[in-house]
Every structure is written in structure tokens, then in C-alpha cells.
Amino acid sequence: MMWRLLLPILFVLLTSKTGAQQFGGFPPQTKWQQINTDTVRIIFEAGAEAQAQQIAAIIHVMAANNPLGKSLKKVHVVLHSKTTEANGYVGLAPFRSEYYLLPGGDIFETGNLPWHKLLAVHEYRHVAQYNAFNKGLTKAFSFVLGEEGRALANAFAVPDWFFEGDAVYAETALTPHGRGRMPYFFKGYESLWNEGKDYSWMKLRNGSIKDFVPNHYPLGYLLVNWGYLKYGHDFWQKVTNDASAFKGLIYPFQKAVKRQTGKSFKSFRKEAFSYYKKRVDASKNTVKKGETVTSYLYPQMIGKDSMLFLKNSYESIPQFTLQIAGVEHKIRQQNISGDDWFSYRKGTIAYTSFNTSARWSLQNYSNIVLLDIATGNEKKLTKKGYYFTPDISPDGEKIIVVSINDSLKTDLHLLTKEGAFLKGFAPPENAVFFQPRFINDSSVVVGLKYQNATLSWDELNINTVLFTSLLPQTGATIGYPYVRDSVFYFTSSAAGSDDIYSLPLSTKGLKRLTSGGTGSYFPSVYNDTLHYSTFTSNGYKLKAAAIGEMPVKQIDQNQMNEPAAPFPVAVALKSNSVFNIAERAFAVTGYKKSSGLINVHSWRPFYEAPEYSFSVYSNNVLNTFLSEAFYRYNEAEQSHTAGLNTSYAGFFTVINAGVTYTADRHLKTPTATRTYNSAEARIGISVPLNVTSGKTYRFFNGGSNFVFNALRPTGETKEIAKASNTTYLHHYLNWSQQLPKAKKQIFPSFGYHLSTAYRHKTSGKGYQSLLSTQVFLPSIFTTHSFVIAANFQQTDTGNVLFSNRFAASRGYNNLYFSRMWRSSANYHFPLFYPDKGVADIVYLLRIRSAMFYDHTRVFSRNKKITNDLRSVGGELFFDTKWWNQLPVSFGLRYSYLLDASKVNIGNPNRFEIILPVNLIPN
């Protein structure tokens, strides 16, 4: 039984790093271009040529200087310029990388580096890792399983924290900025250390559902940087060489660290954390124990006793909230959004909302929404836009917002409150805009990010289109602006911590208002009081202080330079080497979408009784054509099957096709063994749609398949059975809509899924119809879930032609009658959050339970006789992580069969193990 659980887990580990790729994500009219060299092929649309040239130059410099090894394999990089989900990744199966070039609106998340350059450094470091780690036993895995095997071996040998930590280290060491130089990046660990929270290693690795735990990016950077600081520039090359070659079969990475340091890995990481903790403010801050992690973002007083903020917690999804005299009142849930930024004036909130291009997953938008806080009514101001960080003018009549155009350049758009375009403003050369705020109705402050990883802040007169410098270019990160009474407030890392500053626009007397700690963000001012949020391990918490009573420090603007990094950066790479390179002009040619459609990357032997199988997988770099060729041997039937499955998603409709041939099937009957050959061919279309917008995720998938099946008796069976041909059609529709899910919620507080399928022969009798639904409803507590489910199946052919797809009441055996329906009520609730693990193999995040009642009714063929089969019971689920990476839920079920005697079951008590399903992606 454990083998049945572990085997799928192993294969998911090898595909876990490739999940970001999206099948058929762009329209067929997309025209691709390429830069093709011996090192990299960069595929991009016309508007991204400037970025492609710079990315190519950076990659060539990095490829020539890989500190982890000398192996070099050419990689394909695809640039996407029409998705607002800022991201990038490198994956195997197939080996490729994708960059999502729109950076989003939060300067503290992305830092000072131009986004495409950060992606180039960070993601090509992953390419260098994969190239260097293909040795020893890892190479043997590659031989046995192809690139999937290589990914599996890498996942076992080298932890994900090293992959990401080393990539963050590269962006920090090879550029003037990078996240390793930003206090914002370390605020999570600093908050834990300041508050005396000493979490176990496995908790730091696997996270928590109840507590805030920083992810593996800062964890990895801290350990990677420490290794370079303590043991030299070639330390991690030696460690990863040994680990990827599996020198020390069990826990190869830990053993490699011990081999190179003479210390256990436990001692290594303890020394690292001790080193960093000594450099953090030793004062112990306290937070409420047992408090749900909750953040209060962009707080601002809008009246004497009224504060507005965006509230987000582990138990509830983000919602705009008005606190009046200390009592919170929900205004409205925030739309699904890639940014927490909002502005407020005259009773109206402006923010951005995410929505999709229904068919094309790599084309989505960020549009402006206006929310009336008195009525809760919302108005979508723009359509199909790429808008970020809108601000409302003091008179409430205009909006200033950053817009990104088809050439990936920013403009400021001035709009009316009805969304009409008034005026556009271009930034200075080699700069991009971010986070504008109105000073008054005729001028704004706006941030400018430059190609050399510096920022400045200017005042822009929207009437004369004149820029006036407020803060000159600096390497410090500056953002979250707020203007009140001609004073410009902002957060900056200039002092080595994220503090709040003020700058009177008339006198330019710069002052620092807060000092130290784990970061002060989102300043606003009411009368003489500064309101803001500070970061803690329980989320962003509200703070307020009278400005006149704060320990204000006068600052010389010339001192607003890039600060020293919060922790010393090891000098293991040539500093700034990828920025101090000459411009290059690589040749640009067209790239055909049909290029490389057949791209075999992996092969997978598998056994699940009674079948042995071997499959070969292919996927092109643009991810529009998937194919699988396979062979199966069924030891029960002694049959041999060969087949081919394909899918093409380059058109609006996805085309699916497949063919299988089975030889020498042995089907045993009570009196004889019959032998057959069979063949099946299918072709179909489907239309997967993502129409997510507003508050809910919404997905649709519908299609039809035509199936031809031929059955031919062989040998002596030809004397007693006839050959037959059967053709049938399969139609299906699936629709789901649901709210986002908070971290501690088991299911969303509201949502539903509908699924229907109809199969029927093209001639003569023979059909099967199926309908199923699930509805998620609010429950007693926000982390509890009430789920109602129902399904219905009807057929006119019994169990002859179409397989049974009906889920009967739990505890009963599979049933197949001409008509069946089932209703089910389920109540899910959490029990414990252990946050405990064993031997870096399995980690227990949550134990949860469910109570259920199922009612099935079955009908005779003539529908005149019915029978009811009911069950009640409970389930116990364990939400775990395996090998510190893969989330797996499994459980135990007890069912009491209320109608056991009707189906000749003597013992009404049934116990089952619930194993995970659909672990391996199709």
C-alpha cells in the first residue's frame, strides 16, 4: 500500500519544477522572433527586442563564467510580454526557460534592478545549476528516464533552498542591487529572531499553515551566502558536485557539506543562523501568542476616528475594511489582484483588478476598479489594460496611473474618473515610471527606475509636462509614497533598514521619522499623526505616532545612497560583472511556431498491477504540441498494446487525437479463454477557457471526441464470436467558479463545480449520461467548510459498452445500474497543526477531519424498482509534505452502512485508506 503512495510521489517530484509552463497560452496570430546563438535561443515578440538583446548579452557573460561547473548546454528562453503575473522559471522535461516581462507595481518586491535583467541573472543561474548538476548517478537517472530522471535526481540530491538561494546570491553578487541587498527581503527572518521564535529546521523548510514562515528564497540565500563567506568561492561547487553525483547515497547534500566542512549539516546551518542573528537588533519584540497571522495594509485615516485599510489574514481573503472607533466594518472583498496598492479620495477607493483573456492563459490584464466605500458598489474603469498603482486626484475627478505599452515601456496616463483618457506622459530616456501620487490637482510625485539599477523621485507638472528632481538617483530602494500638505512621505532602505522619511516639497528638508526594526511601510498622515504598518511574524501591524514626538533625524539628501547590505555579501563572483558589459547587437530572425514540434525529452517505465508500461514523451518549447508514445503489457490478459496520444493547442480549439492497438488479449470465461485483437482511434476538440475576473476564479472546458473501436476475435475464438466495429461520441462540459482560498481554509468559503458528460453510439442503442456537482458554502467558522455534492448517471446498456463512472455512497462497492443518483453532505474542519516532521522525509502540516452523509438511489432497468443505499461516517486527513517539497494529502475513512443488508454485506462497519489521486499530471 505504501508503494502505491510513494511511486506517484516520486514522479511528481520530477515534474514539480515545471508546473509554470502553460499549454497553448498565446493566440495563433502571435509572430515570434528569435536571437539564436551557440549558447541560447531567445524567442520573443517584436515589442520585446530591446529586452531580448540585453538578456542575450547577460546570458553570454554568465555562460562563460559558471562557478558551479564548466558544463554548457544550449537553452531555449521564451519571453512573454502580455501577462501581468511577474514570474520566471527554468524547467526540465523539456529543458527551457520562460520570462514574464511585466514587473508589477511593488518596487520593494522587485527591487531596483530592471525586471528583465533580474530575470536574466536569476533564471540563467538556474540554467547553470542544471548544467552543472548532470553528473554521476544523476546522469544515470537521465539515461534511464530522460530529462524527467534528471529532474528527479536533482530534486533528491540538491534542495530547493539551494536552487533559489544560489540564484538570489547571483543576482546580488553580479549586479549593483539584487534582493540580498534589500532589508525587505530579510524582514521575515529578522521578525522571527527579534520575537524569539526558534522554529525547527523542518518547519523552516516546509512552512506552516498556522504560522508565518519565510519561504525558501531568503532561507537559501542566507545559507548560500554563509557558505561562501566561511568556506570560500569554490565551496558550493564542491558540495553540489558531490551531491549531484550522489557521493553518499542517502542524504547526499548533507554528507557533501560535512565532507567539505568537517562538520555536520546541522552544525553548519546553526553556525550560519548564529552569525546572522548577531547582526540583528537584539531587542525582543512581542506578538500575541496564538493570534491568527493578519496584515493591515496601506492604513489611512479618513476621519477623526475612521481608518481605512486592506485587511488580509490566514483565515480570510483580502477585504477593504473601515475601522470606526476601534470596530472593524467590512466594506467589500478585494477583487483578485496582483497588487495590494490602493488609493483613496472623496469616498472612493482606486485599485487594480486581474482579469484574463479567456482562451489565452499567457495574455491577461490589470485594470482599474473604483469602489464606493459608502455603498460598496464597484465600477470597472478600464478594459484589457496593463495598469498599475492608480492614484486619485485631491478633487476626486482624475486618476494618474502607470501604463505599460506593447514595447514594454511605461507611460503615465491621466484619466477622468469615468475612465476617459486625458493625457499621457513619457519618462526620461532609459527610465520607467512607478508608483505616482498626486501632490495637488496639477502635479504628481513619481518614481523613476533606471537601467543602472538606481531610482529617483521627481515632481511632474501635468500641465507644463516639466519634471523637477526631488530625490536624485540612488541605489537605495524608495517607494510607498504619500503626500499630505505638500510633504512627501515614503519608505526607503537608505539607512540599511526600511524606514519612513518625510520631504517638505518647498524646503527640501529631508527627515527620517522611524529607525530600525523589521520595516515600516505604507505611511499616511492625519493632522500631525503618522500612521503606518510595521512587519511582524504575525503580519503587518498598525502603528501610529505623533510626528512632533518621533525621534526625527535630519538627513542630507546626498546621503541617500545605496546602503550596505543588511548582511555582508560574500565576494565569490565578479561584482557587477553582468552590468559592466558592452552593448551587443545579436542577429534577429523569425521563429516559426512549427519549429521543433517533436522534441522528445523523457521516457518512463512504470508498473501497476497487472500492467507494465513504457512511455516516451515529447513537448515543444512553445508548449503547443504534446505527444506520448507508449507500450503496455497486461500480464492478466497476456496482451500487448502500443499507442500514440497527441494534443495540439496552437488554435482556439485544442485538437486531441490518439490511436491504440492491442494484440493477443486473453479474456477468461468460466468455460473457456477467448482471444481478441482490438484497435481504437479517437479524435476530438476541446475549448479550455479561463474567464477569471472580479472576485472569483472561473474556468470552463468543453469538447467532443469521436471514438472508433474495432474488436477482432483470433484463433479458435473466431468460430464462436464475430468481429465488431463500434463508433461513439463523447461530449463534455465542465464549469467551476469559486472565491480565492485563505491559507487556513480547507475549501473556499463559496464556490461550485459542475460537470456533465454524454456518451452515445453513432448508430443503434447505447448511451451514458453523467452529471456531477459540488457546492462549497460558508460554515460556522471561517476555517470550516460545508460541502454539498451530487451526481447522476444513466445508461441504456448496463455495463457492456461504457465504463462505470458513478461514485456511490462511501463504503459500498461499485454499482452499475441503468439509473443512479447520489447526494452527499460533508462538514470539514481542522483539528491540529502539528508542524512536525521526520528525517527530512515527511512533514505533517495539518490534521483535519470531516463528517459525511451519503444517500444513493439505484433504479432497475425499467425504472420501476428502486433501492436506497445510505452511509454515514467520518474521515481523518493528514496534510503533509514529502521530501520538503511535495504537498500530499491522504487519510482514513470510517463508514457505517445504514443499508448494508440490502446488498448482502454482513458487517456495516467499513474502514478504508484514502490515497491521493491525480498526483501525476496528464
XYZ file of C-alpha atoms in Angstrom, residues 37-40 42 53-75 77 90 97 99 113-132 163-176 179 228 572-582 584 586:
81
model
C 23.432 31.688 -30.797
C 25.530 28.715 -29.741
C 24.573 29.429 -26.112
C 20.925 30.415 -26.113
C 15.712 33.638 -27.151
C 19.182 41.841 -26.774
C 20.115 42.761 -23.199
C 19.079 39.356 -21.871
C 21.207 37.641 -24.536
C 24.232 39.735 -23.590
C 23.852 38.902 -19.896
C 23.408 35.197 -20.578
C 26.565 35.033 -22.683
C 28.625 36.608 -19.928
C 27.171 34.262 -17.305
C 27.592 31.191 -19.501
C 31.299 31.917 -19.839
C 31.711 32.135 -16.060
C 29.735 29.375 -14.334
C 31.234 28.971 -10.843
C 29.375 25.671 -10.317
C 30.954 23.852 -13.256
C 32.083 24.052 -16.877
C 29.250 22.093 -18.495
C 27.304 24.162 -21.011
C 24.127 23.106 -22.788
C 22.197 25.476 -25.006
C 18.848 26.554 -23.599
C 14.286 31.106 -23.421
C 13.660 27.198 -15.689
C 13.119 28.844 -19.544
C 10.295 35.028 -18.515
C 17.105 46.149 -10.993
C 15.319 46.422 -14.329
C 12.966 43.458 -14.192
C 14.162 41.737 -17.356
C 17.774 41.963 -16.187
C 16.925 40.487 -12.809
C 15.142 37.642 -14.593
C 18.119 37.071 -16.872
C 20.589 36.792 -13.993
C 18.360 34.788 -11.671
C 16.937 32.364 -14.216
C 20.160 31.747 -16.109
C 21.760 30.850 -12.804
C 19.196 28.040 -12.683
C 20.300 27.001 -16.177
C 23.896 26.920 -14.939
C 22.797 24.788 -11.984
C 21.063 22.231 -14.167
C 24.066 22.117 -16.499
C 26.467 21.585 -13.592
C 18.486 26.355 -6.141
C 16.722 29.599 -5.218
C 19.195 30.857 -2.637
C 22.079 30.488 -5.055
C 20.100 32.297 -7.783
C 19.338 35.186 -5.398
C 23.018 35.228 -4.456
C 23.912 35.528 -8.160
C 21.592 38.486 -8.700
C 23.119 40.115 -5.605
C 26.770 39.463 -6.404
C 26.648 40.045 -10.157
C 24.659 43.299 -10.132
C 24.652 46.585 -8.225
C 17.448 41.008 -3.185
C 30.776 31.462 0.523
C 32.638 34.741 -4.668
C 31.711 36.184 -8.066
C 32.952 39.189 -10.029
C 30.892 42.041 -8.627
C 28.602 43.823 -11.098
C 30.142 41.821 -13.932
C 26.920 41.395 -15.877
C 26.175 45.126 -15.810
C 29.588 46.319 -16.870
C 29.376 44.794 -20.338
C 29.389 46.350 -23.758
C 25.848 43.805 -28.352
C 22.672 39.952 -31.974
